[in-house]
Short mmCIF file of C-alpha atoms and ligand atoms in Angstrom, two decimals:
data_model
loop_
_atom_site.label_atom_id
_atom_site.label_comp_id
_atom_site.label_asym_id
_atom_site.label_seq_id
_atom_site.Cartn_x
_atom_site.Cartn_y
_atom_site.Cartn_z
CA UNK K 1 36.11 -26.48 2.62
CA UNK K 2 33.67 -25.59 0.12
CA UNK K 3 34.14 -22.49 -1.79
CA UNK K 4 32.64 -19.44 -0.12
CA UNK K 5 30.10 -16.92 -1.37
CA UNK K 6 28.95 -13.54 -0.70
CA UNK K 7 25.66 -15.44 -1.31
CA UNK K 8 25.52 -19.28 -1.28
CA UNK K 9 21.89 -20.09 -3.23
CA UNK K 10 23.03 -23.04 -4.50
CA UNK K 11 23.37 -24.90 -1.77
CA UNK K 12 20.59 -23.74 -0.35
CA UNK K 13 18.22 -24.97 -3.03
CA UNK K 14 20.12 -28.24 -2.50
CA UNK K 15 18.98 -28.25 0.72
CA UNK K 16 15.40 -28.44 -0.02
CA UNK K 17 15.54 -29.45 -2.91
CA UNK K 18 12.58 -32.14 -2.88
CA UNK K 19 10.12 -29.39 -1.58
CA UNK K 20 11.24 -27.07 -3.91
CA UNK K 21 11.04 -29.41 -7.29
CA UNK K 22 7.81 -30.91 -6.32
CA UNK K 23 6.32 -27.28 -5.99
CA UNK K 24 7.44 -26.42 -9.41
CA UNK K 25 6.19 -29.51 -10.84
CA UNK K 26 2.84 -29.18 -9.36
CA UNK K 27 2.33 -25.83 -10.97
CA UNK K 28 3.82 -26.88 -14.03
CA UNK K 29 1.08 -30.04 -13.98
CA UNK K 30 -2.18 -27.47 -13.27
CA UNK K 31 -0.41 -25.01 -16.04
CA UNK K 32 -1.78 -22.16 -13.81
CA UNK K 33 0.76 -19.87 -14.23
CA UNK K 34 -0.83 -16.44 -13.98
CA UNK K 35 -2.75 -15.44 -10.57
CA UNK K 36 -2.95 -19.46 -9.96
CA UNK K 37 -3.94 -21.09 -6.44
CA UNK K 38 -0.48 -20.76 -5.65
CA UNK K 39 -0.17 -16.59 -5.73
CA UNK K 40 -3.44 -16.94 -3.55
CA UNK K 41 -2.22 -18.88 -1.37
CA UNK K 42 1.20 -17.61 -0.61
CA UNK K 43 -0.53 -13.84 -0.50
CA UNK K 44 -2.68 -15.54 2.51
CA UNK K 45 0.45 -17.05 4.15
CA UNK K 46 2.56 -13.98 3.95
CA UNK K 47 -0.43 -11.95 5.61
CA UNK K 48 -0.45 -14.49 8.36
CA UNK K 49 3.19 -14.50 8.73
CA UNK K 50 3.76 -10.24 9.02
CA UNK K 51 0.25 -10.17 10.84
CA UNK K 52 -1.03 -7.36 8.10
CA UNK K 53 -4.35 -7.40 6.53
CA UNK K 54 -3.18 -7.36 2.66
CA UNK K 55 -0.26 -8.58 0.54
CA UNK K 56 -0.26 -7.35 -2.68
CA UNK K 57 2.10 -9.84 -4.66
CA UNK K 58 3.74 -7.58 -7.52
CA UNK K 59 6.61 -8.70 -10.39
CA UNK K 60 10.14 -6.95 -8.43
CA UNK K 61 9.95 -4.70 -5.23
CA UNK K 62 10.98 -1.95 -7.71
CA UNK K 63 7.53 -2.21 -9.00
CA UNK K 64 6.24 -2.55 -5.35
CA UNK K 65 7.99 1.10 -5.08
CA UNK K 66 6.47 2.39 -8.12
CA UNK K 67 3.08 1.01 -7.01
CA UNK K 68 2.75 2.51 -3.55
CA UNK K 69 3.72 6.05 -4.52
CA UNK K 70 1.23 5.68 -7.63
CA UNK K 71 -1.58 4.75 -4.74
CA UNK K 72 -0.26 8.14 -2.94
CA UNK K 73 -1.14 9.82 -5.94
CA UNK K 74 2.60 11.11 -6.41
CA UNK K 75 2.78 13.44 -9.20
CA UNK K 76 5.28 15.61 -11.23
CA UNK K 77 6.67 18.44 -9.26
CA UNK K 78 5.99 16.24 -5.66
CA UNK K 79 9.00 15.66 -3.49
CA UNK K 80 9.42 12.05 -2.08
CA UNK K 81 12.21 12.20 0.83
CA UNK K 82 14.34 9.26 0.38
CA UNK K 83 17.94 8.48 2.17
CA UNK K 84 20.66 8.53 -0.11
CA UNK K 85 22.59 6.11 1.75
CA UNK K 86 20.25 2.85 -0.22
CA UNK K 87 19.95 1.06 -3.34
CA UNK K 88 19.08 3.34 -6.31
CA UNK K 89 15.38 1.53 -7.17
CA UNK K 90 14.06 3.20 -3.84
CA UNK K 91 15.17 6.76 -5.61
CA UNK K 92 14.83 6.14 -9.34
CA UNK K 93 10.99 5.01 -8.73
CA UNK K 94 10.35 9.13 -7.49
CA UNK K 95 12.40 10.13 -10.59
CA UNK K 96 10.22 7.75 -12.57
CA UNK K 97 6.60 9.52 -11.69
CA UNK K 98 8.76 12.81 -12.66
CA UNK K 99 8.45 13.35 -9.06
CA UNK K 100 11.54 15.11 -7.16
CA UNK K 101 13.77 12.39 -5.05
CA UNK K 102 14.99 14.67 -1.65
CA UNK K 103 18.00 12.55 -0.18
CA UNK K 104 18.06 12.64 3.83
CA UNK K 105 21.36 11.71 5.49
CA UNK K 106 21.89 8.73 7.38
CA UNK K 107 23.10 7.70 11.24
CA UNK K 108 26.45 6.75 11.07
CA UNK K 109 26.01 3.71 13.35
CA UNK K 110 23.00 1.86 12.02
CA UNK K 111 22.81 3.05 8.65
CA UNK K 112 19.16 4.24 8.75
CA UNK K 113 17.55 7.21 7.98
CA UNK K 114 18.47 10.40 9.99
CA UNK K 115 15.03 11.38 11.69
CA UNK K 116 16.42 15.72 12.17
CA UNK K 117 17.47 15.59 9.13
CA UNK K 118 13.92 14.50 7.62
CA UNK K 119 12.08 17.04 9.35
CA UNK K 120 14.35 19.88 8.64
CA UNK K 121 13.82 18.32 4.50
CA UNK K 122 10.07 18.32 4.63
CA UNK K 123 8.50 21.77 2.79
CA UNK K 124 5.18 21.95 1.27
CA UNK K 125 5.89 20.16 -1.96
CA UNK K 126 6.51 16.52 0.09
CA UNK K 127 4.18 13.62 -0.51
CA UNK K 128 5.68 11.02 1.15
CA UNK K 129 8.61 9.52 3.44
CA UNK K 130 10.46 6.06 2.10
CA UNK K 131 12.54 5.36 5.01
CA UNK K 132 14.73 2.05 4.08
CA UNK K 133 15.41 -0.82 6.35
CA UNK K 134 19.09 -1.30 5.25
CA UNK K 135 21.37 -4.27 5.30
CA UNK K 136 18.26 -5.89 7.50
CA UNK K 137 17.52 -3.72 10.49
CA UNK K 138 14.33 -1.32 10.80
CA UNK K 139 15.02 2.56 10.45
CA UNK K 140 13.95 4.45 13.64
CA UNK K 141 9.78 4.22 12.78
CA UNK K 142 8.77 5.44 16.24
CA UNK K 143 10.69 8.90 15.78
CA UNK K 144 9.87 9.04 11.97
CA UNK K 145 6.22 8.27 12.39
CA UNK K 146 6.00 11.04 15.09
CA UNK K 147 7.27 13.40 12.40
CA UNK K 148 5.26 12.05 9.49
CA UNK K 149 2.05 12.63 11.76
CA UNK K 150 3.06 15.80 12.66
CA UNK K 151 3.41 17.01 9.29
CA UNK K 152 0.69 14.85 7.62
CA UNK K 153 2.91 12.34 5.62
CA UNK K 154 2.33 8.89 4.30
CA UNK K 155 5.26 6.53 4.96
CA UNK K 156 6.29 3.96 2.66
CA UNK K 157 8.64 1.19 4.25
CA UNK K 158 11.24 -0.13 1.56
CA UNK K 159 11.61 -3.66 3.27
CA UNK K 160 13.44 -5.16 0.32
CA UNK K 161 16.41 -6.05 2.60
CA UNK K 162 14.58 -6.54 6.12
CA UNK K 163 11.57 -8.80 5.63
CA UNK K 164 11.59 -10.75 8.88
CA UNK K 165 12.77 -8.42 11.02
CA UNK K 166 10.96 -7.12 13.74
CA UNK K 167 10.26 -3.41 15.23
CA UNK K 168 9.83 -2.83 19.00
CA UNK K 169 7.73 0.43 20.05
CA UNK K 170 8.76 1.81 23.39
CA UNK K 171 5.32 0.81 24.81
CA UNK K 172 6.10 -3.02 23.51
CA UNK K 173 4.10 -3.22 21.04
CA UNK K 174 5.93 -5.01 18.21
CA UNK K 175 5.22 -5.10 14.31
CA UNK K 176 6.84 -6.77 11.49
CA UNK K 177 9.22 -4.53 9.31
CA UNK K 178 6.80 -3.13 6.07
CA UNK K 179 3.73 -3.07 8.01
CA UNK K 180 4.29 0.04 10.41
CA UNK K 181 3.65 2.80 7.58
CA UNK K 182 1.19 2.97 5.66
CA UNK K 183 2.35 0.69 2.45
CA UNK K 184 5.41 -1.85 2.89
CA UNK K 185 7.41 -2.90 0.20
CA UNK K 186 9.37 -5.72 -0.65
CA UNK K 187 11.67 -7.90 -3.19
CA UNK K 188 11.75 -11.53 -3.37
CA UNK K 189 15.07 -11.44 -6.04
CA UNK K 190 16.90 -14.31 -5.43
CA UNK K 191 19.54 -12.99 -3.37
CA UNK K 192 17.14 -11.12 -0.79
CA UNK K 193 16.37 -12.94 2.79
CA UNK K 194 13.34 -14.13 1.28
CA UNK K 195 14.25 -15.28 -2.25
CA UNK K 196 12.35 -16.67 -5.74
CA UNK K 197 13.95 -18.13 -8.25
CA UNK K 198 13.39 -14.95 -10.69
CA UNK K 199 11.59 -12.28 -9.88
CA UNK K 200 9.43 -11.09 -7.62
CA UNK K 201 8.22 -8.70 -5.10
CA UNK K 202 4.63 -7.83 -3.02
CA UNK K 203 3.41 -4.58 -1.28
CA UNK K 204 1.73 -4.62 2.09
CA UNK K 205 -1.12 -2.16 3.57
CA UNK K 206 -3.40 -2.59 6.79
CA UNK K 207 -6.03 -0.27 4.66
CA UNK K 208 -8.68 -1.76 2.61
CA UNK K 209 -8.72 1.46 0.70
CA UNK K 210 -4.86 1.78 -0.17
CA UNK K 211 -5.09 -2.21 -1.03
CA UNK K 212 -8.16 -1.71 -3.34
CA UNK K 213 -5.97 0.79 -5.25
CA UNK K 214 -2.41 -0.49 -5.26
CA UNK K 215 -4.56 -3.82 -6.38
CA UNK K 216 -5.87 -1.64 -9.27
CA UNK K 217 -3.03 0.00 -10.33
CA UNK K 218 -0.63 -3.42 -10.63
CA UNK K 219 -3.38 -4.91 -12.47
CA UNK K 220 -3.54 -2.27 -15.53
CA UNK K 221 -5.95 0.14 -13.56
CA UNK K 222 -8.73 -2.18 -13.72
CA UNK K 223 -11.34 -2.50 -11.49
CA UNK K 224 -13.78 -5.08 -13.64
CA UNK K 225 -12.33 -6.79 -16.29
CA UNK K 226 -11.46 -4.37 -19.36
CA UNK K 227 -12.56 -1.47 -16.96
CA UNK K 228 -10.13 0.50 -16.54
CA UNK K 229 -10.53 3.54 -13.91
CA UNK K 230 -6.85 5.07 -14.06
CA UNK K 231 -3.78 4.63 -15.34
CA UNK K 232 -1.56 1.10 -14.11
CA UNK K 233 0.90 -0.64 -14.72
CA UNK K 234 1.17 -5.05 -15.56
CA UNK K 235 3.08 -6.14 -12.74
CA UNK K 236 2.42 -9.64 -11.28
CA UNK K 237 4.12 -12.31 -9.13
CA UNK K 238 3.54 -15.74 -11.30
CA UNK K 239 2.55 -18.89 -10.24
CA UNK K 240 6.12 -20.75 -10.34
CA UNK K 241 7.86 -18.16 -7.97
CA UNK K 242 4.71 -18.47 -5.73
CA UNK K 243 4.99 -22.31 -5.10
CA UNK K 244 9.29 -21.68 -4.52
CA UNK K 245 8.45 -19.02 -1.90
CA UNK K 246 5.79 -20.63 -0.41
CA UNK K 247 8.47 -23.20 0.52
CA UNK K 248 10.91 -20.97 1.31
CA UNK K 249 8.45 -18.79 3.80
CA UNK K 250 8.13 -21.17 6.00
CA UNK K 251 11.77 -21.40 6.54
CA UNK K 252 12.63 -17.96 6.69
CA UNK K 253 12.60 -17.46 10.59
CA UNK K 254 15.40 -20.70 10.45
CA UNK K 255 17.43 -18.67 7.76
CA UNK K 256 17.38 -15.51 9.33
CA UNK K 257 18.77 -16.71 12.36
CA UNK K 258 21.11 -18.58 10.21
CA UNK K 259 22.14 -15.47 9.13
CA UNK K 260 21.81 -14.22 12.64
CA UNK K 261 24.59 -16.56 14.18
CA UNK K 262 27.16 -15.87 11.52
CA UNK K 263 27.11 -12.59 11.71
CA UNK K 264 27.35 -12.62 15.59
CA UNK K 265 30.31 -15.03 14.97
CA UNK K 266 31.89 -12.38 12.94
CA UNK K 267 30.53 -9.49 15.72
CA UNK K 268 32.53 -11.35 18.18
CA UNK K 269 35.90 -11.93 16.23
CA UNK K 270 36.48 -8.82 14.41
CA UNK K 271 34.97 -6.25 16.94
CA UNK K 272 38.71 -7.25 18.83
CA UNK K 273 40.07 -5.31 16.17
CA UNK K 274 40.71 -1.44 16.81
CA UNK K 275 40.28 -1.02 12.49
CA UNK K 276 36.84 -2.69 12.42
CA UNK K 277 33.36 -1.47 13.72
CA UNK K 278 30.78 -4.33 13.43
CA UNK K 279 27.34 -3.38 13.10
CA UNK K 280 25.19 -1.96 15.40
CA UNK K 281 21.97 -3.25 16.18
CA UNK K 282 19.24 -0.82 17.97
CA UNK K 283 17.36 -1.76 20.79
CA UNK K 284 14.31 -1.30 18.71
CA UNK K 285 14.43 -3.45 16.27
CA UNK K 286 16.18 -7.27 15.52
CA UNK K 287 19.01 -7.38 12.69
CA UNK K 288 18.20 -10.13 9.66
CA UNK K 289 21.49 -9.36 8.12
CA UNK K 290 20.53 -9.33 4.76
CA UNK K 291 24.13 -7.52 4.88
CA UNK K 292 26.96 -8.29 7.07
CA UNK K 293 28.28 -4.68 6.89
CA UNK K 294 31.87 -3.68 8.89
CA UNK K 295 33.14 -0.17 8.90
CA UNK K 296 36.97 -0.01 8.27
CA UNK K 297 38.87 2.68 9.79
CA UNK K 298 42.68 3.02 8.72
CA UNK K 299 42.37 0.21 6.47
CA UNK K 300 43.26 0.19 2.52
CA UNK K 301 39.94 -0.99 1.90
CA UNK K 302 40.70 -1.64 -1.77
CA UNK K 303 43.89 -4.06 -0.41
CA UNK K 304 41.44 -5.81 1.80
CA UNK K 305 39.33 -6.24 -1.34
CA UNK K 306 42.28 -7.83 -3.13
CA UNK K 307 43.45 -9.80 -0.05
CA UNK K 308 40.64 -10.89 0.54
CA UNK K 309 40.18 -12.13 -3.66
CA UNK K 310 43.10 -13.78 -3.35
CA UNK K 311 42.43 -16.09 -0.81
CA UNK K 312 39.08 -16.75 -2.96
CA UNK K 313 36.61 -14.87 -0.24
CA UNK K 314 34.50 -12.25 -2.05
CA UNK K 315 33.21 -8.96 -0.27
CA UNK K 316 31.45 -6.13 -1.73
CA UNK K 317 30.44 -2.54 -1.11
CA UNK K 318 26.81 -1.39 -1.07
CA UNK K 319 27.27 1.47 -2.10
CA UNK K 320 29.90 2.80 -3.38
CA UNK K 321 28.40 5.96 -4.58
CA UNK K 322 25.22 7.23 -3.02
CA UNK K 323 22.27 8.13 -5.29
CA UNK K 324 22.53 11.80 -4.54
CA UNK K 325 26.15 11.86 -6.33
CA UNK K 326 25.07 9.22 -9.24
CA UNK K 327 24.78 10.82 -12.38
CA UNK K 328 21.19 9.34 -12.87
CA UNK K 329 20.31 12.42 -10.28
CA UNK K 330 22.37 15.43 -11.32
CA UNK K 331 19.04 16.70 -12.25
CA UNK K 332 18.06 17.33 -8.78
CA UNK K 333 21.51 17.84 -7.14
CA UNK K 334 21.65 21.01 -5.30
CA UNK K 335 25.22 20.69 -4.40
CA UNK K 336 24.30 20.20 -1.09
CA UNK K 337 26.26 17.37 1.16
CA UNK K 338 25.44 14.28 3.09
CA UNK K 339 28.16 14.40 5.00
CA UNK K 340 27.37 10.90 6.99
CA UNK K 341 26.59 9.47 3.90
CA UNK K 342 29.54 10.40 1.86
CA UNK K 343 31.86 9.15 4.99
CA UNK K 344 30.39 5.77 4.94
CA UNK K 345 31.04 5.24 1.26
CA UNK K 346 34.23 5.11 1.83
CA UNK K 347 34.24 3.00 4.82
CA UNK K 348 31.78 0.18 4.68
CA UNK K 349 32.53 -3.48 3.36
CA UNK K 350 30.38 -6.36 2.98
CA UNK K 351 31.52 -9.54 4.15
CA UNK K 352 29.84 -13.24 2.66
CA UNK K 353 26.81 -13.32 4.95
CA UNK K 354 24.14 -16.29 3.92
CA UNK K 355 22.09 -19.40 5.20
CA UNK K 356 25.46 -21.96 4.46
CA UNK K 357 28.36 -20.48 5.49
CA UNK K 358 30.02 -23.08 7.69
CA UNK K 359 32.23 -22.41 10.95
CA UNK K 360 35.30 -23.45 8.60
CA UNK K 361 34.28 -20.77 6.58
CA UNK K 362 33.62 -18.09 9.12
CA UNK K 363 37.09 -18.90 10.34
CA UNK K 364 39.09 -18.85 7.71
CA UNK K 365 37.22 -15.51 6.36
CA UNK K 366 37.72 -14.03 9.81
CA UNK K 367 41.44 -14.81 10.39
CA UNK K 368 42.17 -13.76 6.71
CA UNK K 369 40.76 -10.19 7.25
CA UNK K 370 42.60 -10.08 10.53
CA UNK K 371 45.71 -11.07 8.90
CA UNK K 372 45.54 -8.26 6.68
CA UNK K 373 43.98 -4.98 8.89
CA UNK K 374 45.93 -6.00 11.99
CA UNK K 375 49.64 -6.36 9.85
C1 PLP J 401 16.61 -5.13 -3.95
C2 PLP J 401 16.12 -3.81 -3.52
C3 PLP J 401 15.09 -3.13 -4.21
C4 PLP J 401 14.56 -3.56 -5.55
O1 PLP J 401 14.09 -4.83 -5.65
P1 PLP J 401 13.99 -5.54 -7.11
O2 PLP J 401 13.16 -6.74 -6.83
O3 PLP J 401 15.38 -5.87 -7.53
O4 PLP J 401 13.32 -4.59 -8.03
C5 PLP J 401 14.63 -1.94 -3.69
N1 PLP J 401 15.14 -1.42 -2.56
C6 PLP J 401 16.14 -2.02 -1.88
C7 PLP J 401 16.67 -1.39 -0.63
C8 PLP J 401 16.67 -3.23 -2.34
O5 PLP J 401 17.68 -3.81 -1.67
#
């Protein structure tokens, strides 16, 4: 058995290999490396592929973050609502513009962004919404873009762990994760569902008038060249990571249902077990598993850890303390408690969950957590 992963990228590269190589090559030969063919190309691609009218490609989807809210025209004082319950860049980017991060609980069962709680969040100083589409499943966007209307809101989708995945309305209408509010962002770091070989990341907007700007602001605030009409930022996706995702796009339905069937392998096996809770996926939106995420309940989840270790299978929790309890946010911290939030910090685990993990694998990383929780 080959040795398992919580993320297997080598052997995916192996896998295509050829494709991959030859891309990189290609650029290397036409030494475009900044806004090249390739960035043009894949930007077309991805638009075809999410069915949006613009991709923005950016340098990290931490910039993407930055971007949008610079395009809301976020400024000191604003409050961005945010779930805690995510990974800090979706926070710290509010905190950047001196803007005020205000952390929304979380549903216990699919992770996602707790649409009562929002509302009763929202005062006169919010800007914006960032719902997250954690561990690869859409947040509720029906129900929070009833209350963003309501109230006036922008919504900015952080997609960096659900790009892929797609949202069901109740009517039937369906849309592609990032491009149901009104700016989607993304990451393409290697370990993400869609992954460069670096960095990377792109922002997505069906307005020509929010893409004109985000375009602006990524590029320095330029409009002509050495024109510069506000303030930007240099953030660009370059020509190398391009060609590697351009590859990699046109697998990505294949590898998230890759992803798909392991985890449903796992659903099936450990959902027997009274200890574990296997995800739960909505009827409004599919799962792309960007985390395989169990809850354990009467479990020494720090044994399982070691267990686990020693039998050379890795897990990991994301997160183990939420944003509004890092000490990167004391600044804002009212004292006030997430109680869903806080509870699932000390009950989620993250089990290997990639494109390669064989049935050998699944088994033997199944039976060994059995082993341990059902002892
Ligand atoms: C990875 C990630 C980001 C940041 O992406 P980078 O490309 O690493 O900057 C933002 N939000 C979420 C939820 C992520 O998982």
């Amino acid at each position: 058995m080959k040795p398992i992963q919580l993320v297997d990228l080598k052997n995916q590269y192996l896998a295509i290999k050829e494709e991959v190589d030859q891309a990189v090559i290609s650029v290397l030969e036409s030494s475009a490396f900044i806004n090249g063919p390739e960035v043009k190309a894949f930007q077309s691609e991805l638009e075809s592929y999410l069915d949006v009218k613009h991709v923005i490609p950016c340098a990290n989807g931490t910039d993407a973050l930055q971007i949008a809210l610079m395009a809301l025209d976020v400024q000191p004082g604003d409050e961005v609502i945010t779930p805690s319950f995510t990974y800090v860049a979706t926070c710290e980017v509010v905190a950047l513009l001196n803007a005020k991060p205000v952390f929304v609980d979380v549903y216990p069962d699919t992770f996602n962004l707790d649409v009562q709680d929002l509302e009763r969040k929202i005062t006169s100083k919010t800007k914006a919404i960032i719902p997250v589409h954690l561990y690869g499943q859409c947040a509720n966007m029906e129900a929070i873009l009833e209350v963003a209307k309501k109230h006036n809101l922008p919504i900015v989708e952080d997609t960096a762990q659900a790009i892929g995945s797609t949202y069901t309305f109740s009517n039937g209408d369906q849309k592609k994760a990032g491009t149901i509010g009104d700016i989607g962002c993304t990451s393409f770091f290697p370990s993400k569902n869609l992954g460069a070989f670096g960095d990377g990341g792109a922002i997505f907007t069906q307005s020509d008038e929010l893409a004109a700007k985000l375009r602006m602001i990524a590029n320095h605030g330029q409009s002509r060249r050495y024109y510069h009409d506000m303030i930007g930022v240099n953030s660009r996706l370059d020509s190398i990571q391009a060609a590697i995702l351009r590859v990699k796009l046109r697998k990505l339905d294949e590898y998230n249902d890759a992803r798909f069937n392991a985890a449903m392998f796992y659903s099936e096996t450990l959902g027997k077990s009274e200890n574990i809770t296997p995800p739960f996926i909505a009827d409004f939106s599919t799962h792309v598993f960007h985390q395989y995420t169990i809850k354990l309940h009467n479990v020494d989840r720090e044994g399982l850890i070691e267990h686990l270790a020693g039998k050379g299978i890795p897990s990991n929790i994301y997160y183990p303390l939420p944003n509004h309890k890092q000490g990167a946010f004391a600044h804002v911290d009212d004292g006030s408690s997430l109680p869903i939030t806080e509870q699932l910090g000390t009950e989620v685990l993250s089990l290997p969950i990639h494109t390669e993990l064989s049935d050998e694998q699944l088994v033997y990383i199944t039976n060994s957590i059995l082993e341990f929780v059902e002892q």
